[in-house]
């Protein structure tokens, strides 16, 4: 998102012509949706893409949230992960290993469906970006386009930086995931002067063979725009970008995270995009276009809205946010 709050915009400025495409898409899809929407998921997806970036004036603003989430995502199986770990571990191969020889019980991780799995967490932006405009403005190739290496991110009106928020939530998330036996890799930890570039953020997830990748953000749009949304990769192909293999699993991951985020935080889905579902599909984010692993962005709230900012600046709320994201990831990975 932009540092200034002038025109309400998505995370990064859309490419020239994006608005035109959006309107063209919306009108075409209005027809398509009327035909398809009542029955199929495909219809729902089309509706989602068509309405994702527009203002959602037709939707009631930010109604009591977690319930709305469930009705808005037909395929979601909102699994609070509070449940099935006992059955999962009980079902995995008890006949081999140390227990057969009377040795010590295997470690919990050894029989968990989460064992051996890797999650890459990408804390959005970097506080150092504010002092490295030249470096972060260099153009990089995201396959389908060229765009800036990285962006500063936004701040609350009181000056709390998105990059500090994303790193704090990411660290809380890491603690929770490691507590479940998952291996966690960060794209950076403010241990570098700026960046990394979006291309490198994607590469880190790919080279880690991550089972899930989550990029943590908060949005920077106008006062009154509130709530969370999860950004899913569109199907794109061009240059190094080919998301065909990750579109499906990334949607599943995103739906899990959205449902659990709503439950854990009590926040509603964004009232300014996503048609009240808390899910948005985008084709312009390098971090998604270049990913070969299931990946989503989580926009936890709007830093430029005073009510959302009060949540985002609360350590207790950030813990809830991390818990919701963690539960979504763990559910996605079968834990
Ligand atoms: Zn951001």
GROMACS .gro file of C-alpha atoms and ligand atoms in nm:
model
  336
    1UNK     CA    1   0.000   0.000   0.000
    2UNK     CA    2   0.092   0.355  -0.045
    3UNK     CA    3   0.245   0.577   0.213
    4UNK     CA    4   0.017   0.866   0.131
    5UNK     CA    5  -0.348   0.806   0.175
    6UNK     CA    6  -0.472   1.003  -0.117
    7UNK     CA    7  -0.670   0.792  -0.352
    8UNK     CA    8  -0.795   0.479  -0.183
    9UNK     CA    9  -0.605   0.210  -0.357
   10UNK     CA   10  -0.514  -0.150  -0.326
   11UNK     CA   11  -0.181  -0.262  -0.188
   12UNK     CA   12   0.017  -0.152  -0.488
   13UNK     CA   13  -0.092   0.076  -0.763
   14UNK     CA   14  -0.261  -0.112  -1.042
   15UNK     CA   15  -0.102  -0.111  -1.380
   16UNK     CA   16  -0.218   0.151  -1.625
   17UNK     CA   17  -0.541   0.039  -1.777
   18UNK     CA   18  -0.637  -0.167  -1.477
   19UNK     CA   19  -0.948   0.039  -1.416
   20UNK     CA   20  -1.062  -0.002  -1.769
   21UNK     CA   21  -1.007  -0.372  -1.752
   22UNK     CA   22  -1.191  -0.384  -1.428
   23UNK     CA   23  -1.496  -0.216  -1.565
   24UNK     CA   24  -1.490  -0.429  -1.874
   25UNK     CA   25  -1.457  -0.733  -1.660
   26UNK     CA   26  -1.737  -0.628  -1.432
   27UNK     CA   27  -1.986  -0.572  -1.704
   28UNK     CA   28  -1.898  -0.894  -1.880
   29UNK     CA   29  -1.913  -1.082  -1.559
   30UNK     CA   30  -2.243  -0.936  -1.459
   31UNK     CA   31  -2.387  -1.137  -1.743
   32UNK     CA   32  -2.179  -1.442  -1.673
   33UNK     CA   33  -2.259  -1.433  -1.307
   34UNK     CA   34  -2.630  -1.418  -1.364
   35UNK     CA   35  -2.608  -1.741  -1.554
   36UNK     CA   36  -2.363  -1.929  -1.343
   37UNK     CA   37  -2.371  -1.795  -0.995
   38UNK     CA   38  -2.665  -1.980  -0.848
   39UNK     CA   39  -2.514  -2.319  -0.886
   40UNK     CA   40  -2.143  -2.350  -0.906
   41UNK     CA   41  -1.827  -2.254  -0.737
   42UNK     CA   42  -1.697  -2.143  -1.074
   43UNK     CA   43  -1.978  -1.893  -1.082
   44UNK     CA   44  -1.885  -1.771  -0.741
   45UNK     CA   45  -1.525  -1.731  -0.844
   46UNK     CA   46  -1.626  -1.519  -1.139
   47UNK     CA   47  -1.839  -1.302  -0.919
   48UNK     CA   48  -1.550  -1.271  -0.682
   49UNK     CA   49  -1.306  -1.158  -0.947
   50UNK     CA   50  -1.554  -0.919  -1.093
   51UNK     CA   51  -1.639  -0.743  -0.774
   52UNK     CA   52  -1.307  -0.779  -0.599
   53UNK     CA   53  -1.155  -0.444  -0.670
   54UNK     CA   54  -1.460  -0.222  -0.681
   55UNK     CA   55  -1.638  -0.035  -0.412
   56UNK     CA   56  -1.889  -0.254  -0.241
   57UNK     CA   57  -2.160   0.000  -0.203
   58UNK     CA   58  -2.428  -0.259  -0.244
   59UNK     CA   59  -2.306  -0.453   0.052
   60UNK     CA   60  -2.392  -0.363   0.406
   61UNK     CA   61  -2.089  -0.226   0.575
   62UNK     CA   62  -1.912  -0.449   0.813
   63UNK     CA   63  -2.183  -0.647   0.973
   64UNK     CA   64  -2.104  -0.877   1.260
   65UNK     CA   65  -1.838  -1.070   1.098
   66UNK     CA   66  -1.760  -1.431   1.160
   67UNK     CA   67  -2.102  -1.548   1.051
   68UNK     CA   68  -2.085  -1.344   0.734
   69UNK     CA   69  -1.759  -1.512   0.651
   70UNK     CA   70  -1.915  -1.854   0.654
   71UNK     CA   71  -2.198  -1.765   0.424
   72UNK     CA   72  -1.970  -1.580   0.188
   73UNK     CA   73  -1.742  -1.873   0.112
   74UNK     CA   74  -1.934  -2.167  -0.011
   75UNK     CA   75  -1.643  -2.404  -0.025
   76UNK     CA   76  -1.485  -2.304   0.298
   77UNK     CA   77  -1.487  -2.567   0.561
   78UNK     CA   78  -1.426  -2.331   0.846
   79UNK     CA   79  -1.223  -2.551   1.059
   80UNK     CA   80  -1.123  -2.410   1.377
   81UNK     CA   81  -0.811  -2.604   1.435
   82UNK     CA   82  -0.905  -2.647   1.791
   83UNK     CA   83  -1.026  -2.990   1.698
   84UNK     CA   84  -0.874  -3.293   1.548
   85UNK     CA   85  -0.514  -3.328   1.645
   86UNK     CA   86  -0.574  -3.624   1.869
   87UNK     CA   87  -0.729  -3.835   1.597
   88UNK     CA   88  -0.467  -3.731   1.350
   89UNK     CA   89  -0.179  -3.850   1.558
   90UNK     CA   90  -0.359  -4.163   1.671
   91UNK     CA   91  -0.410  -4.273   1.315
   92UNK     CA   92  -0.054  -4.255   1.200
   93UNK     CA   93   0.140  -4.573   1.181
   94UNK     CA   94   0.184  -4.692   1.535
   95UNK     CA   95   0.343  -5.019   1.434
   96UNK     CA   96   0.684  -4.895   1.339
   97UNK     CA   97   0.950  -4.704   1.521
   98UNK     CA   98   1.059  -4.683   1.878
   99UNK     CA   99   0.732  -4.792   2.035
  100UNK     CA  100   0.759  -5.136   1.875
  101UNK     CA  101   1.084  -5.198   2.054
  102UNK     CA  102   0.959  -5.067   2.383
  103UNK     CA  103   1.166  -4.752   2.357
  104UNK     CA  104   1.054  -4.404   2.447
  105UNK     CA  105   0.739  -4.271   2.286
  106UNK     CA  106   0.803  -4.088   1.964
  107UNK     CA  107   0.811  -3.713   1.984
  108UNK     CA  108   0.477  -3.550   1.904
  109UNK     CA  109   0.616  -3.413   1.582
  110UNK     CA  110   0.710  -3.754   1.453
  111UNK     CA  111   0.353  -3.864   1.400
  112UNK     CA  112   0.190  -3.532   1.326
  113UNK     CA  113   0.068  -3.450   0.978
  114UNK     CA  114   0.262  -3.129   1.028
  115UNK     CA  115   0.594  -3.307   1.071
  116UNK     CA  116   0.851  -3.210   0.813
  117UNK     CA  117   0.639  -2.929   0.672
  118UNK     CA  118   0.769  -2.579   0.612
  119UNK     CA  119   0.590  -2.246   0.630
  120UNK     CA  120   0.747  -1.933   0.486
  121UNK     CA  121   0.634  -1.609   0.648
  122UNK     CA  122   0.687  -1.286   0.458
  123UNK     CA  123   0.662  -0.975   0.679
  124UNK     CA  124   0.545  -0.708   0.437
  125UNK     CA  125   0.778  -0.413   0.365
  126UNK     CA  126   1.074  -0.309   0.584
  127UNK     CA  127   1.104   0.002   0.797
  128UNK     CA  128   1.435   0.071   0.624
  129UNK     CA  129   1.253   0.116   0.295
  130UNK     CA  130   1.164   0.473   0.394
  131UNK     CA  131   1.534   0.564   0.374
  132UNK     CA  132   1.612   0.369   0.057
  133UNK     CA  133   1.384   0.506  -0.209
  134UNK     CA  134   1.632   0.455  -0.489
  135UNK     CA  135   1.686   0.090  -0.406
  136UNK     CA  136   1.323  -0.004  -0.357
  137UNK     CA  137   1.209   0.189  -0.664
  138UNK     CA  138   1.430  -0.011  -0.897
  139UNK     CA  139   1.216  -0.203  -1.142
  140UNK     CA  140   1.202  -0.581  -1.117
  141UNK     CA  141   1.050  -0.838  -1.349
  142UNK     CA  142   0.744  -1.014  -1.210
  143UNK     CA  143   0.686  -1.216  -1.524
  144UNK     CA  144   0.369  -1.041  -1.630
  145UNK     CA  145   0.503  -0.687  -1.582
  146UNK     CA  146   0.777  -0.479  -1.431
  147UNK     CA  147   0.724  -0.293  -1.106
  148UNK     CA  148   0.900  -0.156  -0.802
  149UNK     CA  149   1.129  -0.386  -0.606
  150UNK     CA  150   0.944  -0.308  -0.283
  151UNK     CA  151   0.733  -0.037  -0.120
  152UNK     CA  152   0.740   0.148   0.209
  153UNK     CA  153   0.402   0.031   0.329
  154UNK     CA  154   0.165   0.257   0.514
  155UNK     CA  155   0.144   0.392   0.870
  156UNK     CA  156  -0.131   0.476   1.113
  157UNK     CA  157  -0.210   0.845   1.143
  158UNK     CA  158  -0.007   0.843   1.464
  159UNK     CA  159   0.295   0.703   1.279
  160UNK     CA  160   0.294   0.332   1.363
  161UNK     CA  161   0.454   0.172   1.061
  162UNK     CA  162   0.299  -0.115   0.873
  163UNK     CA  163   0.646  -0.271   0.853
  164UNK     CA  164   0.663  -0.281   1.234
  165UNK     CA  165   0.316  -0.429   1.247
  166UNK     CA  166   0.391  -0.700   0.993
  167UNK     CA  167   0.710  -0.806   1.167
  168UNK     CA  168   0.544  -0.821   1.507
  169UNK     CA  169   0.254  -1.033   1.382
  170UNK     CA  170   0.497  -1.252   1.187
  171UNK     CA  171   0.705  -1.321   1.496
  172UNK     CA  172   0.397  -1.411   1.698
  173UNK     CA  173   0.289  -1.634   1.412
  174UNK     CA  174   0.627  -1.806   1.404
  175UNK     CA  175   0.607  -1.887   1.775
  176UNK     CA  176   0.264  -2.042   1.730
  177UNK     CA  177   0.363  -2.246   1.424
  178UNK     CA  178   0.687  -2.370   1.574
  179UNK     CA  179   0.484  -2.474   1.875
  180UNK     CA  180   0.295  -2.705   1.641
  181UNK     CA  181   0.618  -2.857   1.512
  182UNK     CA  182   0.634  -2.670   1.183
  183UNK     CA  183   0.956  -2.540   1.034
  184UNK     CA  184   0.928  -2.164   0.978
  185UNK     CA  185   1.138  -1.954   0.742
  186UNK     CA  186   1.121  -1.573   0.724
  187UNK     CA  187   1.187  -1.372   0.409
  188UNK     CA  188   1.355  -1.111   0.628
  189UNK     CA  189   1.354  -0.995   0.986
  190UNK     CA  190   1.449  -0.629   0.957
  191UNK     CA  191   1.803  -0.764   0.955
  192UNK     CA  192   1.879  -0.585   0.631
  193UNK     CA  193   1.871  -0.219   0.532
  194UNK     CA  194   1.580  -0.246   0.291
  195UNK     CA  195   1.368  -0.493   0.100
  196UNK     CA  196   1.395  -0.770   0.001
  197UNK     CA  197   1.254  -0.713  -0.345
  198UNK     CA  198   0.925  -0.883  -0.418
  199UNK     CA  199   1.106  -1.116  -0.657
  200UNK     CA  200   1.334  -1.235  -0.378
  201UNK     CA  201   1.044  -1.269  -0.137
  202UNK     CA  202   0.883  -1.508  -0.382
  203UNK     CA  203   1.207  -1.694  -0.448
  204UNK     CA  204   1.262  -1.761  -0.077
  205UNK     CA  205   0.927  -1.939  -0.055
  206UNK     CA  206   0.998  -2.136  -0.371
  207UNK     CA  207   1.346  -2.245  -0.271
  208UNK     CA  208   1.228  -2.349   0.074
  209UNK     CA  209   0.974  -2.578  -0.096
  210UNK     CA  210   0.726  -2.421   0.140
  211UNK     CA  211   0.404  -2.607   0.202
  212UNK     CA  212   0.239  -2.269   0.262
  213UNK     CA  213   0.356  -1.908   0.228
  214UNK     CA  214   0.185  -1.615   0.395
  215UNK     CA  215   0.269  -1.251   0.337
  216UNK     CA  216   0.154  -1.035   0.628
  217UNK     CA  217   0.027  -0.681   0.562
  218UNK     CA  218  -0.214  -0.412   0.669
  219UNK     CA  219  -0.388  -0.184   0.426
  220UNK     CA  220  -0.372   0.194   0.391
  221UNK     CA  221  -0.700   0.327   0.256
  222UNK     CA  222  -0.949   0.588   0.368
  223UNK     CA  223  -1.117   0.638   0.706
  224UNK     CA  224  -1.431   0.429   0.729
  225UNK     CA  225  -1.287   0.144   0.524
  226UNK     CA  226  -1.247  -0.139   0.767
  227UNK     CA  227  -1.185  -0.508   0.807
  228UNK     CA  228  -0.949  -0.778   0.685
  229UNK     CA  229  -0.905  -0.940   0.349
  230UNK     CA  230  -0.698  -1.223   0.210
  231UNK     CA  231  -0.548  -1.182  -0.137
  232UNK     CA  232  -0.539  -1.491  -0.358
  233UNK     CA  233  -0.329  -1.536  -0.672
  234UNK     CA  234  -0.508  -1.506  -1.005
  235UNK     CA  235  -0.419  -1.750  -1.280
  236UNK     CA  236  -0.141  -1.575  -1.470
  237UNK     CA  237   0.123  -1.687  -1.716
  238UNK     CA  238   0.405  -1.474  -1.853
  239UNK     CA  239   0.780  -1.484  -1.826
  240UNK     CA  240   0.873  -1.645  -1.497
  241UNK     CA  241   0.515  -1.622  -1.372
  242UNK     CA  242   0.289  -1.926  -1.398
  243UNK     CA  243   0.039  -1.968  -1.117
  244UNK     CA  244  -0.175  -2.244  -1.268
  245UNK     CA  245  -0.057  -2.499  -1.014
  246UNK     CA  246  -0.105  -2.282  -0.708
  247UNK     CA  247  -0.437  -2.109  -0.773
  248UNK     CA  248  -0.643  -2.394  -0.626
  249UNK     CA  249  -0.440  -2.470  -0.313
  250UNK     CA  250  -0.382  -2.101  -0.248
  251UNK     CA  251  -0.758  -2.044  -0.245
  252UNK     CA  252  -0.801  -2.325   0.004
  253UNK     CA  253  -0.525  -2.177   0.219
  254UNK     CA  254  -0.679  -1.831   0.194
  255UNK     CA  255  -1.027  -1.949   0.285
  256UNK     CA  256  -0.891  -2.129   0.589
  257UNK     CA  257  -0.703  -1.821   0.701
  258UNK     CA  258  -0.995  -1.586   0.641
  259UNK     CA  259  -1.239  -1.799   0.839
  260UNK     CA  260  -1.000  -1.845   1.130
  261UNK     CA  261  -0.890  -1.482   1.127
  262UNK     CA  262  -1.251  -1.372   1.158
  263UNK     CA  263  -1.313  -1.612   1.443
  264UNK     CA  264  -0.995  -1.530   1.633
  265UNK     CA  265  -1.012  -1.151   1.602
  266UNK     CA  266  -1.384  -1.084   1.572
  267UNK     CA  267  -1.305  -0.853   1.281
  268UNK     CA  268  -1.530  -0.837   0.981
  269UNK     CA  269  -1.435  -0.890   0.619
  270UNK     CA  270  -1.329  -0.572   0.442
  271UNK     CA  271  -1.620  -0.341   0.370
  272UNK     CA  272  -1.446  -0.173   0.076
  273UNK     CA  273  -1.356  -0.463  -0.154
  274UNK     CA  274  -1.410  -0.835  -0.186
  275UNK     CA  275  -1.789  -0.819  -0.188
  276UNK     CA  276  -1.808  -0.893   0.184
  277UNK     CA  277  -1.623  -1.224   0.153
  278UNK     CA  278  -1.285  -1.114   0.287
  279UNK     CA  279  -1.128  -1.267  -0.025
  280UNK     CA  280  -0.984  -1.083  -0.324
  281UNK     CA  281  -0.811  -1.225  -0.632
  282UNK     CA  282  -0.527  -1.019  -0.782
  283UNK     CA  283  -0.301  -1.059  -1.082
  284UNK     CA  284  -0.063  -0.769  -1.019
  285UNK     CA  285   0.138  -0.878  -0.716
  286UNK     CA  286   0.485  -1.009  -0.791
  287UNK     CA  287   0.497  -1.199  -0.466
  288UNK     CA  288   0.202  -1.406  -0.583
  289UNK     CA  289   0.271  -1.419  -0.957
  290UNK     CA  290   0.620  -1.560  -0.907
  291UNK     CA  291   0.530  -1.809  -0.638
  292UNK     CA  292   0.536  -2.179  -0.715
  293UNK     CA  293   0.409  -2.266  -0.368
  294UNK     CA  294   0.060  -2.208  -0.221
  295UNK     CA  295   0.062  -1.846  -0.112
  296UNK     CA  296  -0.167  -1.566   0.005
  297UNK     CA  297  -0.139  -1.215   0.139
  298UNK     CA  298  -0.327  -1.128   0.456
  299UNK     CA  299  -0.434  -0.764   0.491
  300UNK     CA  300  -0.517  -0.757   0.860
  301UNK     CA  301  -0.700  -0.424   0.869
  302UNK     CA  302  -0.682  -0.063   0.753
  303UNK     CA  303  -0.414   0.138   0.930
  304UNK     CA  304  -0.567   0.468   0.812
  305UNK     CA  305  -0.900   0.402   0.980
  306UNK     CA  306  -0.907   0.513   1.342
  307UNK     CA  307  -1.107   0.215   1.467
  308UNK     CA  308  -0.898  -0.041   1.283
  309UNK     CA  309  -0.581   0.141   1.389
  310UNK     CA  310  -0.683   0.101   1.753
  311UNK     CA  311  -0.688  -0.275   1.694
  312UNK     CA  312  -0.370  -0.294   1.490
  313UNK     CA  313  -0.171  -0.106   1.753
  314UNK     CA  314  -0.285  -0.338   2.032
  315UNK     CA  315  -0.041  -0.621   2.115
  316UNK     CA  316  -0.332  -0.827   2.243
  317UNK     CA  317  -0.515  -0.790   1.914
  318UNK     CA  318  -0.201  -0.871   1.717
  319UNK     CA  319  -0.175  -1.195   1.912
  320UNK     CA  320  -0.530  -1.279   1.810
  321UNK     CA  321  -0.446  -1.197   1.450
  322UNK     CA  322  -0.143  -1.426   1.461
  323UNK     CA  323  -0.353  -1.700   1.620
  324UNK     CA  324  -0.614  -1.677   1.347
  325UNK     CA  325  -0.354  -1.694   1.072
  326UNK     CA  326  -0.175  -1.981   1.244
  327UNK     CA  327  -0.497  -2.177   1.283
  328UNK     CA  328  -0.573  -2.129   0.915
  329UNK     CA  329  -0.229  -2.250   0.810
  330UNK     CA  330  -0.237  -2.549   1.044
  331UNK     CA  331  -0.583  -2.645   0.919
  332UNK     CA  332  -0.466  -2.617   0.559
  333UNK     CA  333  -0.171  -2.844   0.634
  334UNK     CA  334  -0.393  -3.107   0.791
  335UNK     CA  335  -0.302  -3.047   1.152
  336LIG    ZN1  336   0.158  -0.387   0.275
   0.00000   0.00000   0.00000
